[in-house]
């Protein structure tokens, strides 16, 4: 089945910094989503982005399906951005990467 | 409802007991998924329903795990003869159509087997 690789696995930044998180896929990308898992464990939808670029406030995402990757950009990081970020690609079942653990220091 | 609802939010049980976890998807969503997440790992697929039928149950770890969705809405994940290794957060998600569209997760049910 499809393999999903996320990088970096861990990221520690000072509040106000920008960051780029990446997902690489071993096979074609379908119905790609980005999630933020907050400290209480809930998976919050960030973007549904099978292709192209979307922006929502300080966050934006780009998926290049032909090259099998997606990027999540976080600008002007805040401490509330801390948590684990997952991407996943879905045909029938969504397959997740292992996540990027982001720590934003005040 | 407005979102995916899972109950109980926390369940502590003893090894060998039977457990049921319930998922109430977003109204009108036909696709329903169960995932399991252990500490430090990404969510692991268990089973996927399209309507009432299990379209893919390849992620169920063994025959102690079973899930139903008799009326195509609420689903129950059933675990028999629980083992300590079953301790995890069990996540449910739903989507509006078969294999397209955005997936929404519930808050999860944290299962602890003593």
GROMACS .gro file of C-alpha atoms in nm:
model
  220
    1UNK     CA    1   0.000   0.000   0.000
    2UNK     CA    2   0.088   0.364  -0.015
    3UNK     CA    3   0.364   0.487   0.217
    4UNK     CA    4   0.351   0.834   0.367
    5UNK     CA    5   0.667   1.001   0.491
    6UNK     CA    6   0.652   1.320   0.693
    7UNK     CA    7   0.942   1.553   0.766
    8UNK     CA    8   1.083   1.675   0.988
    9UNK     CA    9   0.973   1.438   1.266
   10UNK     CA   10   1.026   1.706   1.530
   11UNK     CA   11   1.053   2.083   1.510
   12UNK     CA   12   1.117   2.335   1.787
   13UNK     CA   13   1.069   2.700   1.705
   14UNK     CA   14   1.046   3.032   1.880
   15UNK     CA   15   0.713   3.207   1.872
   16UNK     CA   16   0.688   3.422   1.558
   17UNK     CA   17   0.899   3.194   1.339
   18UNK     CA   18   0.783   3.040   1.012
   19UNK     CA   19   0.791   2.670   0.930
   20UNK     CA   20   0.740   2.427   0.644
   21UNK     CA   21   0.621   2.072   0.697
   22UNK     CA   22   0.639   1.815   0.419
   23UNK     CA   23   0.464   1.494   0.319
   24UNK     CA   24   0.600   1.260   0.055
   25UNK     CA   25   0.391   0.977  -0.087
   26UNK     CA   26   0.503   0.656  -0.252
   27UNK     CA   27   0.206   0.643  -0.483
   28UNK     CA   28  -0.052   0.874  -0.637
   29UNK     CA   29  -0.204   1.129  -0.401
   30UNK     CA   30  -0.580   1.134  -0.354
   31UNK     CA   31  -0.805   1.338  -0.129
   32UNK     CA   32  -0.507   1.468   0.065
   33UNK     CA   33  -0.579   1.623   0.403
   34UNK     CA   34  -0.371   1.795   0.670
   35UNK     CA   35  -0.468   1.764   1.036
   36UNK     CA   36  -0.349   1.917   1.359
   37UNK     CA   37  -0.371   1.695   1.665
   38UNK     CA   38  -0.405   1.918   1.964
   39UNK     CA   39  -0.266   1.834   2.311
   40UNK     CA   40  -0.602   1.678   2.402
   41UNK     CA   41  -0.570   1.432   2.114
   42UNK     CA   42  -0.836   1.562   1.879
   43UNK     CA   43  -0.760   1.568   1.507
   44UNK     CA   44  -0.858   1.905   1.369
   45UNK     CA   45  -0.902   1.947   0.994
   46UNK     CA   46  -0.667   2.205   0.849
   47UNK     CA   47  -0.690   2.154   0.476
   48UNK     CA   48  -0.857   1.924   0.228
   49UNK     CA   49  -0.622   1.977  -0.063
   50UNK     CA   50  -0.605   1.711  -0.337
   51UNK     CA   51  -0.410   1.957  -0.553
   52UNK     CA   52  -0.313   2.322  -0.577
   53UNK     CA   53  -0.274   2.576  -0.300
   54UNK     CA   54  -0.505   2.693  -0.024
   55UNK     CA   55  -0.464   2.950   0.248
   56UNK     CA   56  -0.638   2.998   0.579
   57UNK     CA   57  -0.503   3.281   0.788
   58UNK     CA   58  -0.145   3.208   0.890
   59UNK     CA   59  -0.159   2.860   0.740
   60UNK     CA   60  -0.133   2.757   0.379
   61UNK     CA   61  -0.085   2.428   0.198
   62UNK     CA   62   0.029   2.318  -0.144
   63UNK     CA   63  -0.011   1.976  -0.302
   64UNK     CA   64   0.179   1.879  -0.615
   65UNK     CA   65   0.004   1.553  -0.697
   66UNK     CA   66   0.217   1.477  -1.002
   67UNK     CA   67   0.528   1.484  -0.783
   68UNK     CA   68   0.360   1.309  -0.490
   69UNK     CA   69   0.416   1.562  -0.216
   70UNK     CA   70   0.239   1.824  -0.012
   71UNK     CA   71   0.367   2.112   0.200
   72UNK     CA   72   0.212   2.288   0.498
   73UNK     CA   73   0.334   2.639   0.576
   74UNK     CA   74   0.286   2.800   0.914
   75UNK     CA   75   0.375   3.168   0.939
   76UNK     CA   76   0.423   3.378   1.254
   77UNK     CA   77   0.394   3.070   1.478
   78UNK     CA   78   0.202   3.093   1.805
   79UNK     CA   79   0.223   2.865   2.108
   80UNK     CA   80  -0.124   2.735   2.024
   81UNK     CA   81   0.022   2.591   1.702
   82UNK     CA   82   0.206   2.331   1.911
   83UNK     CA   83   0.104   1.971   1.862
   84UNK     CA   84   0.139   1.702   1.601
   85UNK     CA   85   0.062   1.761   1.235
   86UNK     CA   86  -0.050   1.470   1.020
   87UNK     CA   87  -0.107   1.438   0.650
   88UNK     CA   88  -0.297   1.159   0.486
   89UNK     CA   89  -0.394   1.037   0.142
   90UNK     CA   90  -0.720   0.854   0.085
   91UNK     CA   91  -0.857   0.626  -0.181
   92UNK     CA   92  -1.090   0.426   0.038
   93UNK     CA   93  -0.903   0.444   0.368
   94UNK     CA   94  -0.682   0.735   0.466
   95UNK     CA   95  -0.322   0.640   0.528
   96UNK     CA   96  -0.135   0.865   0.769
   97UNK     CA   97   0.228   0.952   0.812
   98UNK     CA   98   0.391   0.937   1.156
   99UNK     CA   99   0.345   1.310   1.199
  100UNK     CA  100   0.557   1.614   1.269
  101UNK     CA  101   0.571   1.715   1.634
  102UNK     CA  102   0.587   2.095   1.655
  103UNK     CA  103   0.687   2.280   1.972
  104UNK     CA  104   0.646   2.657   1.971
  105UNK     CA  105   0.833   2.821   2.255
  106UNK     CA  106   0.704   3.148   2.405
  107UNK     CA  107  -2.529   1.614   1.486
  108UNK     CA  108  -2.284   1.891   1.423
  109UNK     CA  109  -1.978   1.671   1.450
  110UNK     CA  110  -1.866   1.311   1.498
  111UNK     CA  111  -1.955   1.198   1.849
  112UNK     CA  112  -1.779   0.914   2.030
  113UNK     CA  113  -1.870   0.751   2.359
  114UNK     CA  114  -1.735   0.681   2.609
  115UNK     CA  115  -1.455   0.934   2.606
  116UNK     CA  116  -1.264   0.720   2.855
  117UNK     CA  117  -1.298   0.352   2.938
  118UNK     CA  118  -1.093   0.158   3.192
  119UNK     CA  119  -1.142  -0.216   3.196
  120UNK     CA  120  -0.974  -0.529   3.317
  121UNK     CA  121  -0.791  -0.778   3.099
  122UNK     CA  122  -1.031  -1.033   2.957
  123UNK     CA  123  -1.341  -0.811   2.966
  124UNK     CA  124  -1.565  -0.715   2.672
  125UNK     CA  125  -1.580  -0.352   2.555
  126UNK     CA  126  -1.803  -0.159   2.318
  127UNK     CA  127  -1.715   0.180   2.174
  128UNK     CA  128  -1.977   0.387   1.996
  129UNK     CA  129  -1.950   0.633   1.708
  130UNK     CA  130  -2.225   0.865   1.589
  131UNK     CA  131  -2.116   1.017   1.256
  132UNK     CA  132  -2.210   1.348   1.104
  133UNK     CA  133  -2.570   1.330   0.985
  134UNK     CA  134  -2.593   1.214   0.624
  135UNK     CA  135  -2.236   1.087   0.602
  136UNK     CA  136  -2.227   0.747   0.434
  137UNK     CA  137  -1.862   0.660   0.494
  138UNK     CA  138  -1.745   0.575   0.847
  139UNK     CA  139  -1.396   0.481   0.961
  140UNK     CA  140  -1.240   0.340   1.275
  141UNK     CA  141  -0.877   0.407   1.359
  142UNK     CA  142  -0.656   0.323   1.656
  143UNK     CA  143  -0.379   0.546   1.783
  144UNK     CA  144  -0.106   0.445   2.025
  145UNK     CA  145   0.118   0.694   2.200
  146UNK     CA  146   0.362   0.861   1.964
  147UNK     CA  147   0.218   0.697   1.654
  148UNK     CA  148  -0.005   0.808   1.372
  149UNK     CA  149  -0.361   0.676   1.350
  150UNK     CA  150  -0.377   0.315   1.232
  151UNK     CA  151  -0.665   0.207   1.009
  152UNK     CA  152  -0.899  -0.061   1.143
  153UNK     CA  153  -1.218  -0.074   0.935
  154UNK     CA  154  -1.419   0.129   0.687
  155UNK     CA  155  -1.796   0.120   0.629
  156UNK     CA  156  -1.980   0.242   0.324
  157UNK     CA  157  -2.342   0.248   0.436
  158UNK     CA  158  -2.418  -0.063   0.639
  159UNK     CA  159  -2.150  -0.285   0.497
  160UNK     CA  160  -1.784  -0.312   0.588
  161UNK     CA  161  -1.607  -0.213   0.267
  162UNK     CA  162  -1.261  -0.285   0.410
  163UNK     CA  163  -1.186  -0.457   0.741
  164UNK     CA  164  -0.825  -0.539   0.662
  165UNK     CA  165  -0.695  -0.335   0.955
  166UNK     CA  166  -0.871  -0.530   1.230
  167UNK     CA  167  -0.583  -0.689   1.419
  168UNK     CA  168  -0.752  -1.021   1.500
  169UNK     CA  169  -1.090  -1.187   1.549
  170UNK     CA  170  -1.136  -1.031   1.893
  171UNK     CA  171  -1.221  -0.707   1.713
  172UNK     CA  172  -1.552  -0.660   1.537
  173UNK     CA  173  -1.753  -0.359   1.421
  174UNK     CA  174  -2.110  -0.310   1.306
  175UNK     CA  175  -2.317  -0.036   1.152
  176UNK     CA  176  -2.662  -0.194   1.123
  177UNK     CA  177  -2.859   0.106   1.002
  178UNK     CA  178  -2.587   0.289   0.815
  179UNK     CA  179  -2.547   0.556   1.079
  180UNK     CA  180  -2.419   0.476   1.430
  181UNK     CA  181  -2.136   0.224   1.451
  182UNK     CA  182  -2.011   0.014   1.739
  183UNK     CA  183  -1.661  -0.125   1.771
  184UNK     CA  184  -1.658  -0.438   1.984
  185UNK     CA  185  -1.352  -0.585   2.149
  186UNK     CA  186  -1.370  -0.925   2.314
  187UNK     CA  187  -1.131  -1.065   2.574
  188UNK     CA  188  -0.942  -0.739   2.598
  189UNK     CA  189  -0.565  -0.746   2.636
  190UNK     CA  190  -0.329  -0.484   2.773
  191UNK     CA  191  -0.200  -0.425   2.421
  192UNK     CA  192  -0.545  -0.306   2.317
  193UNK     CA  193  -0.494   0.010   2.524
  194UNK     CA  194  -0.505   0.303   2.283
  195UNK     CA  195  -0.722   0.587   2.164
  196UNK     CA  196  -0.987   0.464   1.924
  197UNK     CA  197  -1.083   0.728   1.669
  198UNK     CA  198  -1.389   0.740   1.450
  199UNK     CA  199  -1.425   0.951   1.136
  200UNK     CA  200  -1.693   1.008   0.877
  201UNK     CA  201  -1.708   1.146   0.525
  202UNK     CA  202  -1.994   1.244   0.300
  203UNK     CA  203  -1.927   1.020   0.003
  204UNK     CA  204  -1.744   0.701  -0.071
  205UNK     CA  205  -1.383   0.774  -0.143
  206UNK     CA  206  -1.388   1.144  -0.207
  207UNK     CA  207  -1.442   1.441   0.013
  208UNK     CA  208  -1.322   1.561   0.346
  209UNK     CA  209  -1.289   1.331   0.646
  210UNK     CA  210  -1.392   1.450   0.995
  211UNK     CA  211  -1.277   1.290   1.319
  212UNK     CA  212  -1.441   1.257   1.657
  213UNK     CA  213  -1.259   1.325   1.983
  214UNK     CA  214  -1.178   0.959   2.036
  215UNK     CA  215  -1.237   0.699   2.304
  216UNK     CA  216  -0.939   0.633   2.528
  217UNK     CA  217  -0.931   0.265   2.626
  218UNK     CA  218  -0.712   0.146   2.911
  219UNK     CA  219  -0.688  -0.226   2.981
  220UNK     CA  220  -0.543  -0.305   3.323
   0.00000   0.00000   0.00000
